[in-house]
PDB file of C-alpha atoms in Angstrom:
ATOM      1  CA  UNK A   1     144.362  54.135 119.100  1.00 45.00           C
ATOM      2  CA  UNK A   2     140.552  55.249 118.535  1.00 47.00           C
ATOM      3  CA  UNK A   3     139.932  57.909 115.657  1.00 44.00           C
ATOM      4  CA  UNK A   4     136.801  59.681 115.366  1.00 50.00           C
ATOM      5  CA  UNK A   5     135.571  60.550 111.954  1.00 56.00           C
ATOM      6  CA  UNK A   6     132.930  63.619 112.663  1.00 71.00           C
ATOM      7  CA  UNK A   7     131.142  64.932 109.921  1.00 79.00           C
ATOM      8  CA  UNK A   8     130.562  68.524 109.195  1.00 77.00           C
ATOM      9  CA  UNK A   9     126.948  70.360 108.131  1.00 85.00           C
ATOM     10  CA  UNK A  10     127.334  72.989 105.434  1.00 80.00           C
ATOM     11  CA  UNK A  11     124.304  75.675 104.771  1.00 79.00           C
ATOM     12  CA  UNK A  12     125.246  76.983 101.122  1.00 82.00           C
ATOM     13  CA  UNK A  13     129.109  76.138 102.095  1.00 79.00           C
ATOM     14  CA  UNK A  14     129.071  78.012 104.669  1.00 81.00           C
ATOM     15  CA  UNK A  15     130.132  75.327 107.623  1.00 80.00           C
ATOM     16  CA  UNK A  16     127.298  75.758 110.434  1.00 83.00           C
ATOM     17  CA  UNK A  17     128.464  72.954 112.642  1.00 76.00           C
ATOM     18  CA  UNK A  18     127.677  75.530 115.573  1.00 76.00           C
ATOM     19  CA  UNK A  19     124.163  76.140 114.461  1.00 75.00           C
ATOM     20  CA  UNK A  20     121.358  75.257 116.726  1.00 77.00           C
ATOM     21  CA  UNK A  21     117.635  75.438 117.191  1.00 74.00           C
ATOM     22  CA  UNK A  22     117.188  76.076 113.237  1.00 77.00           C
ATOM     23  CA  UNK A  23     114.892  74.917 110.549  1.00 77.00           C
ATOM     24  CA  UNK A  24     115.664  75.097 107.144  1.00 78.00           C
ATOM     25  CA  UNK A  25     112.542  75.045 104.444  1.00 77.00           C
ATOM     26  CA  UNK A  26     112.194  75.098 100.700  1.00 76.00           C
ATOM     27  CA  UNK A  27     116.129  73.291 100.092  1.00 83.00           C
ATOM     28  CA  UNK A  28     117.167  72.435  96.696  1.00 84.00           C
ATOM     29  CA  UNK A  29     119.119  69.636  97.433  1.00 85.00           C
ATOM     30  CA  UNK A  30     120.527  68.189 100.195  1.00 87.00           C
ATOM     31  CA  UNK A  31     123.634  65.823  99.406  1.00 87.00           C
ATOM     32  CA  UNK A  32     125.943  63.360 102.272  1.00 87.00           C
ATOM     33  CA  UNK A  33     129.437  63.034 101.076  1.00 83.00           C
ATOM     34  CA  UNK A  34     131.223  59.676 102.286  1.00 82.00           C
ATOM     35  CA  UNK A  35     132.947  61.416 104.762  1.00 77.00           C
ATOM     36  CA  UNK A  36     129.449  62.113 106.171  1.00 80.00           C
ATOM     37  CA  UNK A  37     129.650  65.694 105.487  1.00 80.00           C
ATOM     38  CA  UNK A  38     125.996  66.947 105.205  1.00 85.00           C
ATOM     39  CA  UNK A  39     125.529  70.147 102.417  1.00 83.00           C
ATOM     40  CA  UNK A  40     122.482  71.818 102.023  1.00 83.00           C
ATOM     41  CA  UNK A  41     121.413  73.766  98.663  1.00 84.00           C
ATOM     42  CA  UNK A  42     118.867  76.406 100.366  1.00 84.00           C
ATOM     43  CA  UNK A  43     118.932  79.547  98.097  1.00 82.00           C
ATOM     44  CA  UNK A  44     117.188  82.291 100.130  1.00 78.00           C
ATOM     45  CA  UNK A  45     119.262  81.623 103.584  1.00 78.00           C
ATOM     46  CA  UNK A  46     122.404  83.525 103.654  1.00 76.00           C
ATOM     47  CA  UNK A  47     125.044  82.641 106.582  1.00 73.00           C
ATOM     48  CA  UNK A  48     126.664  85.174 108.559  1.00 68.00           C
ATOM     49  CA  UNK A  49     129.034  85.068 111.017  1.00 60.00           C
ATOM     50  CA  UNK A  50     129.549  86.663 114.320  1.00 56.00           C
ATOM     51  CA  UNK A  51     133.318  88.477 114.635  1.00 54.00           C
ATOM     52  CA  UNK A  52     134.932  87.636 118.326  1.00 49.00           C
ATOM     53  CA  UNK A  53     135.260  90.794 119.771  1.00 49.00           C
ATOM     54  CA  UNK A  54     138.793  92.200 120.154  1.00 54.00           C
ATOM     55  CA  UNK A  55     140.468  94.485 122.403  1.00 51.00           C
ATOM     56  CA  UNK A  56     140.466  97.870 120.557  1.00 51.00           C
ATOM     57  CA  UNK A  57     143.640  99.280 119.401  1.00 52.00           C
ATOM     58  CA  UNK A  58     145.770 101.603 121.843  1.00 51.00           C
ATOM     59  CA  UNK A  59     145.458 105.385 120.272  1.00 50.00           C
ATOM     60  CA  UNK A  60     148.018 107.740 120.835  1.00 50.00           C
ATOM     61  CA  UNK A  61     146.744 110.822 122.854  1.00 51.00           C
ATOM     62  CA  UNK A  62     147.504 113.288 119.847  1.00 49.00           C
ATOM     63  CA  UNK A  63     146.031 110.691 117.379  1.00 45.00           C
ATOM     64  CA  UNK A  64     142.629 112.226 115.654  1.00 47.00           C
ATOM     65  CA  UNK A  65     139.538 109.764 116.229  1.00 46.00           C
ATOM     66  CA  UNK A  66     138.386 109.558 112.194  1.00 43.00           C
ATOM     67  CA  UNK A  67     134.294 109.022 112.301  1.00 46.00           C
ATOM     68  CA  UNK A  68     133.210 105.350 110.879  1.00 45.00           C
ATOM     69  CA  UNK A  69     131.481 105.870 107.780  1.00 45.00           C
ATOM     70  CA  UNK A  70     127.834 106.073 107.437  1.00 44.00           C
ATOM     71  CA  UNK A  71     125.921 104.409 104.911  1.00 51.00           C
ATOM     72  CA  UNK A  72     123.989 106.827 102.743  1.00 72.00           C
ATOM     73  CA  UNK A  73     119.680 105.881 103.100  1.00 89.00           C
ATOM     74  CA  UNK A  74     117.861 104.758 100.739  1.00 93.00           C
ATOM     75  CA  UNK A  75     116.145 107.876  99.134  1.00 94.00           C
ATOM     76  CA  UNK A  76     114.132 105.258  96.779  1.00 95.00           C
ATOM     77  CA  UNK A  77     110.791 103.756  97.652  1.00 96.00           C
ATOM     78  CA  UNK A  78     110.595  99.871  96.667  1.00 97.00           C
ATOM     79  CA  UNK A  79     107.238  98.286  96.084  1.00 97.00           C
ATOM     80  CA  UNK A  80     106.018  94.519  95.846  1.00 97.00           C
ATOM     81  CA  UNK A  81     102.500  94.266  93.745  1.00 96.00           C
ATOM     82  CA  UNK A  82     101.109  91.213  92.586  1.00 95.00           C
ATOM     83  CA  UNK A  83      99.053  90.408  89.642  1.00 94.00           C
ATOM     84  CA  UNK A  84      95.951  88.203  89.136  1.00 90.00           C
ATOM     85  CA  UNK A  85      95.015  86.442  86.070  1.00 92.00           C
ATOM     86  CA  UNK A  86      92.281  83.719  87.594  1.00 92.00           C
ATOM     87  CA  UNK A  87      95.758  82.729  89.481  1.00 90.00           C
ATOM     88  CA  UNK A  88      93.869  80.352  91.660  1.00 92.00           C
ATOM     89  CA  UNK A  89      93.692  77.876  88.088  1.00 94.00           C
ATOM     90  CA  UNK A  90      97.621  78.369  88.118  1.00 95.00           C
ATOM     91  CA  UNK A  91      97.236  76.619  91.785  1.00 96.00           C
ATOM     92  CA  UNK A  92     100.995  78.637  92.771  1.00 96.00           C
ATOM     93  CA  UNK A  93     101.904  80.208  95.978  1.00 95.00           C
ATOM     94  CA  UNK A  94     105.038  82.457  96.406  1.00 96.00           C
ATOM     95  CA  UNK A  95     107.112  82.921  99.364  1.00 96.00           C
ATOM     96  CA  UNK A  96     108.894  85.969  99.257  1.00 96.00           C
ATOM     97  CA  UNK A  97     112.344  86.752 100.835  1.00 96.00           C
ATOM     98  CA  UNK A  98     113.903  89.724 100.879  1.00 96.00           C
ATOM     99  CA  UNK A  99     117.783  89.387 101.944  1.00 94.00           C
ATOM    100  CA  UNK A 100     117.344  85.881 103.146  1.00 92.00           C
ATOM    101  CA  UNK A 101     114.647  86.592 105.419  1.00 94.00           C
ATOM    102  CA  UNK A 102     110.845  85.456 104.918  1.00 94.00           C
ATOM    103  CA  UNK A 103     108.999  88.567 104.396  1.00 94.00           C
ATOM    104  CA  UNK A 104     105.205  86.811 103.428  1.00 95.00           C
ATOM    105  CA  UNK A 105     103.187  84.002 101.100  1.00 96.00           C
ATOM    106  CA  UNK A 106     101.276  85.383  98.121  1.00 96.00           C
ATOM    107  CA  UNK A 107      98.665  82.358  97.981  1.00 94.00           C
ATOM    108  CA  UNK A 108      96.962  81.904  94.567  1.00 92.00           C
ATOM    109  CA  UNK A 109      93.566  83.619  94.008  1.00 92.00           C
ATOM    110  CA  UNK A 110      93.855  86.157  97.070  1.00 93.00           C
ATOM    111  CA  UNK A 111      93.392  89.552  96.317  1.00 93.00           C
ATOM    112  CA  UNK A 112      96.148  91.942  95.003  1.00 93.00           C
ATOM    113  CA  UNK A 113      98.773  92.317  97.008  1.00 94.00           C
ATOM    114  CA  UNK A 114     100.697  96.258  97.389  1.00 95.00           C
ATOM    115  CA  UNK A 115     103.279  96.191  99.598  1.00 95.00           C
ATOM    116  CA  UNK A 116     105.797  98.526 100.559  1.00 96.00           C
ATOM    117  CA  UNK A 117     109.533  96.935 100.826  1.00 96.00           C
ATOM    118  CA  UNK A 118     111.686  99.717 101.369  1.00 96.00           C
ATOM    119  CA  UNK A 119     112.274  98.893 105.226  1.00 95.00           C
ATOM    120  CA  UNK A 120     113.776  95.544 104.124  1.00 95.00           C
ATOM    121  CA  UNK A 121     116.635  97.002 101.964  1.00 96.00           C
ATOM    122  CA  UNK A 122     120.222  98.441 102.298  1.00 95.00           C
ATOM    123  CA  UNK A 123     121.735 100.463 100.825  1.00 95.00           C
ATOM    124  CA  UNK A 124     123.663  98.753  97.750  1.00 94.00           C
ATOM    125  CA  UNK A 125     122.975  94.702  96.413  1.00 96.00           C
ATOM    126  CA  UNK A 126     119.561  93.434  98.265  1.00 96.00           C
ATOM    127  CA  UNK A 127     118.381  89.621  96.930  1.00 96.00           C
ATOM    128  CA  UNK A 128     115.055  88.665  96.500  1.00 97.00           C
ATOM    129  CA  UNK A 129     114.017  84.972  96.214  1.00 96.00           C
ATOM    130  CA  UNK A 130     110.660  83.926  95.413  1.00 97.00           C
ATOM    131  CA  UNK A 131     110.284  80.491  96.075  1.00 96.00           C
ATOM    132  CA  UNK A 132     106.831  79.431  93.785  1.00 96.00           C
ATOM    133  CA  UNK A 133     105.153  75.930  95.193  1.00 96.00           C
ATOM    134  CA  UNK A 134     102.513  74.280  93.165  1.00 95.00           C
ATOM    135  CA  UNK A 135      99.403  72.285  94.799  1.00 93.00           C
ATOM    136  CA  UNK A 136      98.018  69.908  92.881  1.00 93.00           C
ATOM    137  CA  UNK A 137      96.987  68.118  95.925  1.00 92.00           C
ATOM    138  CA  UNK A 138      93.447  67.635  93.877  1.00 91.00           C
ATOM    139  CA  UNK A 139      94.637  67.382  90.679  1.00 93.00           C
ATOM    140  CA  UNK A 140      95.478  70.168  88.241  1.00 94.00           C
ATOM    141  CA  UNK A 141      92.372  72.713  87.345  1.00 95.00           C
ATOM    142  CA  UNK A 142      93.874  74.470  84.318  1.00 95.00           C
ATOM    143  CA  UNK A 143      96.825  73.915  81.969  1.00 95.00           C
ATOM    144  CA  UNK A 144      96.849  77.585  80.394  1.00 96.00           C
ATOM    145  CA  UNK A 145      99.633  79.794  80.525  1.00 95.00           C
ATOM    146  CA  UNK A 146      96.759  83.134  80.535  1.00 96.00           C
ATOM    147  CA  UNK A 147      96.279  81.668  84.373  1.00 96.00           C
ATOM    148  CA  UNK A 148      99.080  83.380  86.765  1.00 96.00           C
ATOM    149  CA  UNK A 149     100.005  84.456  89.033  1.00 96.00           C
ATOM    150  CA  UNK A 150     102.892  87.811  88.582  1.00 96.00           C
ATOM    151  CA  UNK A 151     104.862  89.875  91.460  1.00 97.00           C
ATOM    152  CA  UNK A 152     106.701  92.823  90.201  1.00 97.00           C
ATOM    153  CA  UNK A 153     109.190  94.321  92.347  1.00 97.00           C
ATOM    154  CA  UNK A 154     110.151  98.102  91.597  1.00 97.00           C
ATOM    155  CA  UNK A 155     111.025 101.700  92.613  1.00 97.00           C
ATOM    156  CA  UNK A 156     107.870 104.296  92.392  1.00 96.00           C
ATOM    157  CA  UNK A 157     105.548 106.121  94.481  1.00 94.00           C
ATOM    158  CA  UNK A 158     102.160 106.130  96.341  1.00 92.00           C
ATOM    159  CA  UNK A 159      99.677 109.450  95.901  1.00 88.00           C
ATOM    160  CA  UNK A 160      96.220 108.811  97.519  1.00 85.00           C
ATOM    161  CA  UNK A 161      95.219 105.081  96.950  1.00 86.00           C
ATOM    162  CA  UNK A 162      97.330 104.632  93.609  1.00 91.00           C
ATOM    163  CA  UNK A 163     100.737 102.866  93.761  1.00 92.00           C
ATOM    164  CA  UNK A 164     103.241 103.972  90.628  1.00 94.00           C
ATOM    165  CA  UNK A 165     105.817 101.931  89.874  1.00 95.00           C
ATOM    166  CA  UNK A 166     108.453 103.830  87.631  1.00 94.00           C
ATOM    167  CA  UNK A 167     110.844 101.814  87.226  1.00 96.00           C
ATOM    168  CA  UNK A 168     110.131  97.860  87.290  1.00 96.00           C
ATOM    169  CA  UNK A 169     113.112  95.814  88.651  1.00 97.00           C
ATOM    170  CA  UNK A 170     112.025  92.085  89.209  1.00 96.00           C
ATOM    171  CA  UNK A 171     109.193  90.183  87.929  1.00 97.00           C
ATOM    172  CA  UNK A 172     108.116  86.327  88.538  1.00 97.00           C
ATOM    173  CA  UNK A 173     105.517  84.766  86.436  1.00 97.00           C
ATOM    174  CA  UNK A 174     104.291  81.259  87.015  1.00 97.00           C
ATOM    175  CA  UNK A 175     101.240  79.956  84.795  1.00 96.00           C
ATOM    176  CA  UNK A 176      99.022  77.148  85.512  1.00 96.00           C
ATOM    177  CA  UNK A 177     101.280  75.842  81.849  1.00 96.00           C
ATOM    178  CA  UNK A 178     104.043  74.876  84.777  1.00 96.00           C
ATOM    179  CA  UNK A 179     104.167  72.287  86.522  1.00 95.00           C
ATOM    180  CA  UNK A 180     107.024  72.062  88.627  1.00 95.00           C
ATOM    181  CA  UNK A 181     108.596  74.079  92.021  1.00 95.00           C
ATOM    182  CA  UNK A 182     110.358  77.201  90.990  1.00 95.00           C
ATOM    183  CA  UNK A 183     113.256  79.116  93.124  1.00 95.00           C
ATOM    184  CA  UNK A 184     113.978  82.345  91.659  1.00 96.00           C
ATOM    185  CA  UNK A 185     116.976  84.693  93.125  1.00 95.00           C
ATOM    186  CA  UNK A 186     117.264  88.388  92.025  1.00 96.00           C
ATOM    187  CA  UNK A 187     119.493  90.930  93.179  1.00 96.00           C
ATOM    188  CA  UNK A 188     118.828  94.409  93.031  1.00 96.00           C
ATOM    189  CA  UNK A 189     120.350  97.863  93.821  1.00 95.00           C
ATOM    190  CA  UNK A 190     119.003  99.611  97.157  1.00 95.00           C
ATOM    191  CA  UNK A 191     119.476 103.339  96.055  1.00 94.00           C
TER     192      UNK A 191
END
């Protein structure tokens, strides 16, 4: 009798044997177990599954149909700024995902980005991952931590060509003092 051992692939443990077509970027770690079983560390990628449709339930006649409920909208607006101090001596970029999808690089020494996020939340717990890269293809430029590069992530408002952030929820600093690739994951509260 023949036995087939076949090994599983796990995004985050979530088993995506199923998955196709996909490319996964910016992975912690990425570890074979001796059964084979491939698990990858990505934080920023979230796994969702698809429900199999069902038959619907009979209803009586007399039976009331109850509404679903409807999330509330966000009444909030979220903004994304970044912050230059000579940031192209801190030689980071920052990817930026906003519920496990890539919303945009912040590359060191561009100009300031102000960006509003609101379309990308829901209602309720949103993550945001910044995943900072350092190039020191060329060799390192500066080793002070008054070189960075900053994103701040908060509620606030826009009147004329002024952005006001009220109330500051996330912030990611990386200096040219670092020297080593930094994931960060925040969660925060769509309201």
């Amino acid at each position: 009798m023949l036995s087939l051992l076949l090994a599983s692939t796990f995004l985050n443990g979530v088993n995506i044997d199923t998955l196709r077509s996909q490319s996964f970027e910016k992975c912690k770690t990425v570890k074979i177990d001796d059964r084979g079983d491939v698990y990858l560390d990505c934080p920023g990628y979230q796994v969702e599954t698809q429900q199999q449709p069902q038959a619907a339930p009979v209803v009586p006649a007399a039976a009331p149909v109850v509404p679903a409920a409807v999330a509330t909208a966000i009444t909030k607006h979220y903004w994304l700024v970044s912050e230059d101090a000579n940031s192209a001596q801190a030689q980071y970029d920052l990817d930026v995902f906003v519920n496990s999808k890539w919303l945009r690089k912040i590359k060191a020494g561009e100009p300031q980005i102000v960006l509003e996020i609101t379309k990308y939340l829901a209602p309720g717990p949103n993550k945001i991952l910044f995943a900072a890269t350092k190039h020191v293809e060329t060799g390192r430029k500066s080793a002070s931590p008054a070189s960075y590069l900053k994103v701040v992530v908060g509620e606030g408002e826009a009147g004329g060509n002024t952005v006001m952030i009220d109330n500051p929820l996330v912030e990611c600093k990386r200096t040219a003092a670092e020297t080593e690739n930094v994931n960060e994951e925040f969660t925060i509260q769509g309201r």
